[in-house]
Coordinates of C-alpha atoms in Angstrom, one line a residue:
Chain X
X1 CA 0.0 0.0 0.0
X2 CA 1.5 3.3 -1.1
X3 CA 0.6 5.8 1.7
X4 CA 1.6 8.9 -0.3
X5 CA -0.3 7.8 -3.4
X6 CA -1.3 10.8 -5.5
X7 CA -4.4 10.1 -7.4
X8 CA -4.1 10.5 -11.2
X9 CA -6.2 9.8 -14.2
X10 CA -6.3 7.1 -17.0
X11 CA -8.0 7.4 -20.3
X12 CA -8.9 4.0 -21.7
X13 CA -9.3 4.2 -25.4
X14 CA -10.7 0.9 -26.9
X15 CA -11.2 0.7 -30.7
X16 CA -12.0 -1.5 -33.7
X17 CA -10.4 -0.3 -36.9
X18 CA -11.7 -0.6 -40.5
X19 CA -9.9 -2.9 -42.9
X20 CA -8.2 -0.1 -44.8
X21 CA -6.5 2.4 -42.5
X22 CA -4.3 4.4 -44.9
X23 CA -2.4 7.1 -43.1
X24 CA -3.3 5.8 -39.6
X25 CA 0.1 4.8 -38.3
X26 CA 1.8 8.1 -39.3
X27 CA -1.0 10.0 -37.5
X28 CA -0.9 7.7 -34.4
X29 CA 2.9 8.4 -34.2
X30 CA 2.3 12.1 -34.6
X31 CA -0.3 12.1 -31.9
X32 CA 1.9 10.2 -29.5
X33 CA 4.7 12.7 -29.9
X34 CA 2.1 15.5 -29.4
X35 CA 0.5 13.9 -26.3
X36 CA 3.9 13.6 -24.7
X37 CA 4.4 17.4 -25.0
X38 CA 1.0 18.2 -23.4
X39 CA 1.0 19.6 -19.9
X40 CA 0.0 16.9 -17.4
X41 CA 0.8 13.9 -19.6
X42 CA 2.2 11.1 -17.4
X43 CA 2.6 8.1 -19.8
X44 CA 0.9 5.9 -22.4
X45 CA 0.6 2.2 -23.3
X46 CA -0.8 0.7 -26.5
X47 CA -1.5 -2.8 -27.8
X48 CA -3.6 -4.1 -30.7
X49 CA -4.9 -7.5 -31.9
X50 CA -8.6 -7.7 -32.8
X51 CA -9.2 -4.8 -30.6
X52 CA -6.9 -1.9 -29.9
X53 CA -6.3 -0.6 -26.4
X54 CA -4.5 2.6 -25.6
X55 CA -4.3 3.8 -22.1
X56 CA -2.9 7.3 -21.4
X57 CA -2.2 8.7 -18.0
X58 CA -2.7 12.3 -16.9
X59 CA -2.3 14.4 -13.8
X60 CA -5.9 15.9 -13.8
X61 CA -9.2 16.0 -15.6
X62 CA -8.3 19.5 -16.8
X63 CA -5.2 18.1 -18.6
X64 CA -7.4 15.4 -20.3
X65 CA -9.9 18.1 -21.4
X66 CA -7.1 20.2 -22.8
X67 CA -5.6 17.3 -24.8
X68 CA -9.1 16.4 -26.1
X69 CA -9.5 20.0 -27.4
X70 CA -5.9 20.4 -28.8
X71 CA -6.3 21.6 -32.4
X72 CA -4.2 19.0 -34.2
X73 CA -5.7 16.3 -32.0
X74 CA -9.2 17.5 -33.0
X75 CA -8.3 17.0 -36.6
X76 CA -7.0 13.5 -35.9
X77 CA -10.2 12.6 -34.1
X78 CA -12.3 13.8 -37.0
X79 CA -10.1 11.8 -39.4
X80 CA -10.4 8.8 -37.1
X81 CA -14.2 8.9 -37.2
X82 CA -14.3 9.4 -41.0
X83 CA -11.6 6.9 -42.1
X84 CA -10.1 4.6 -39.6
X85 CA -12.6 3.5 -36.9
X86 CA -15.6 1.3 -37.0
X87 CA -16.1 1.8 -33.3
X88 CA -14.3 3.3 -30.3
X89 CA -15.0 3.9 -26.7
X90 CA -13.4 6.3 -24.3
X91 CA -13.4 5.9 -20.5
X92 CA -12.1 8.6 -18.2
X93 CA -11.0 6.9 -14.9
X94 CA -9.5 7.9 -11.6
X95 CA -6.6 5.6 -10.6
X96 CA -7.2 4.8 -7.0
X97 CA -4.6 2.1 -6.2
X98 CA -1.7 0.5 -7.9
X99 CA 0.8 -2.3 -7.4
X100 CA 3.6 -3.8 -9.4
X101 CA 5.6 -7.0 -9.8
X102 CA 9.1 -7.3 -11.2
X103 CA 11.5 -10.2 -11.4
Chain H
X1 CA -23.5 12.7 -21.7
X2 CA -25.1 9.8 -19.9
X3 CA -27.2 11.3 -17.1
X4 CA -27.8 8.0 -15.4
X5 CA -24.2 7.0 -15.4
X6 CA -23.5 4.5 -12.7
X7 CA -19.9 4.6 -11.6
X8 CA -18.0 1.3 -12.0
X9 CA -14.4 0.1 -11.8
X10 CA -11.7 -0.8 -14.2
X11 CA -8.6 -2.9 -13.5
X12 CA -5.8 -2.1 -15.9
X13 CA -3.3 -5.0 -16.0
X14 CA -0.2 -4.1 -18.0
X15 CA 2.5 -6.8 -18.5
X16 CA 5.7 -7.8 -20.1
X17 CA 6.1 -11.6 -20.6
X18 CA 9.2 -13.7 -20.6
X19 CA 10.3 -15.4 -23.9
X20 CA 9.1 -18.8 -23.0
X21 CA 5.5 -18.8 -21.7
X22 CA 4.5 -22.5 -21.8
X23 CA 1.1 -23.1 -20.4
X24 CA 0.2 -19.4 -20.4
X25 CA -2.5 -19.3 -23.0
X26 CA -4.5 -22.3 -21.5
X27 CA -4.3 -20.5 -18.1
X28 CA -5.3 -17.2 -19.6
X29 CA -8.3 -18.8 -21.2
X30 CA -9.3 -20.6 -18.0
X31 CA -9.0 -17.3 -16.0
X32 CA -11.2 -15.5 -18.5
X33 CA -13.9 -18.1 -18.2
X34 CA -13.6 -18.0 -14.4
X35 CA -13.6 -14.2 -14.2
X36 CA -16.9 -14.1 -16.3
X37 CA -18.5 -16.3 -13.6
X38 CA -17.5 -14.0 -10.8
X39 CA -20.1 -11.8 -9.1
X40 CA -19.8 -8.2 -10.3
X41 CA -17.9 -8.9 -13.5
X42 CA -18.9 -6.5 -16.2
X43 CA -16.6 -7.1 -19.1
X44 CA -13.0 -7.5 -20.3
X45 CA -10.7 -6.5 -23.2
X46 CA -7.2 -7.7 -24.0
X47 CA -4.5 -6.9 -26.5
X48 CA -0.8 -7.7 -26.7
X49 CA 2.2 -6.6 -28.8
X50 CA 5.4 -5.7 -27.0
X51 CA 3.3 -5.0 -24.0
X52 CA 0.1 -6.7 -22.9
X53 CA -2.9 -4.8 -21.7
X54 CA -6.0 -6.4 -20.2
X55 CA -8.7 -4.2 -18.8
X56 CA -11.5 -5.8 -16.8
X57 CA -14.6 -4.0 -15.5
X58 CA -16.3 -4.6 -12.2
X59 CA -19.3 -3.2 -10.3
X60 CA -17.4 -2.5 -7.1
X61 CA -14.1 -2.6 -5.3
X62 CA -15.5 -5.5 -3.3
X63 CA -15.9 -7.6 -6.4
X64 CA -12.4 -6.8 -7.5
X65 CA -11.0 -7.9 -4.1
X66 CA -13.0 -11.1 -4.3
X67 CA -11.7 -11.9 -7.7
X68 CA -8.1 -11.2 -6.6
X69 CA -8.5 -13.7 -3.7
X70 CA -10.4 -16.4 -5.7
X71 CA -8.5 -19.7 -5.0
X72 CA -7.7 -20.7 -8.6
X73 CA -6.9 -17.1 -9.5
X74 CA -4.4 -17.0 -6.7
X75 CA -2.7 -20.1 -8.1
X76 CA -2.6 -18.4 -11.5
X77 CA -1.1 -15.3 -10.1
X78 CA 1.7 -17.3 -8.4
X79 CA 2.4 -19.2 -11.6
X80 CA 2.5 -15.9 -13.5
X81 CA 5.1 -14.5 -11.2
X82 CA 7.2 -17.6 -11.3
X83 CA 7.0 -18.5 -15.0
X84 CA 5.4 -16.0 -17.3
X85 CA 6.0 -12.4 -16.4
X86 CA 9.1 -10.2 -16.3
X87 CA 7.0 -7.4 -15.1
X88 CA 3.4 -6.4 -14.5
X89 CA 1.5 -3.5 -13.1
X90 CA -2.1 -3.4 -11.8
X91 CA -4.1 -0.2 -11.5
X92 CA -7.5 -0.1 -9.8
X93 CA -9.6 2.7 -11.3
X94 CA -13.0 4.3 -10.9
X95 CA -14.6 4.9 -14.3
X96 CA -16.0 8.4 -14.1
X97 CA -17.1 9.2 -17.6
X98 CA -17.5 7.4 -20.9
X99 CA -18.4 8.1 -24.5
X100 CA -18.6 6.1 -27.6
X101 CA -18.4 6.4 -31.4
X102 CA -19.9 3.9 -33.9
X103 CA -20.2 4.2 -37.7

């Protein structure tokens, strides 16, 4: 139990892509670079098989809101809806506890 | 905005596996079947590339605690530490907001 645990936030982005996703990986890379420059960004993990899961971590709801409204990110979101995603779901979560294992 | 949004919980399990993971996929399958039978289980998503991300959803912290302490799951956790994982991290989160897109 971490006594000094500082709550922070996770955005769970789950998605199913279309068959043809031209331009997607360049955009995803660009958005990752951009997210890392955002105030309040803490980290990010991504994996994809049938479903894609990207979890990004932020210091506050305010930082998440600012990232959602960032101009280039807004363009990417629009492009994602038009061209790349069949479906996606976004969950804004408060991280309440955490533990880790390492060999 | 979902006005009747009922808060629920997400467990974000992020992991890096060892090279040899004999017996892992059978166990993962077994644990998925078992989790789905647990009281309070709401859903689960998984993907793996370099890193594995599994997010499971639960109705309460109590249900998460019960699942963590379920006997067969405890054995699987031990086996995971001994044989399959270099590293893992578990985050217990409260889902505060959610939105979705679908074509």
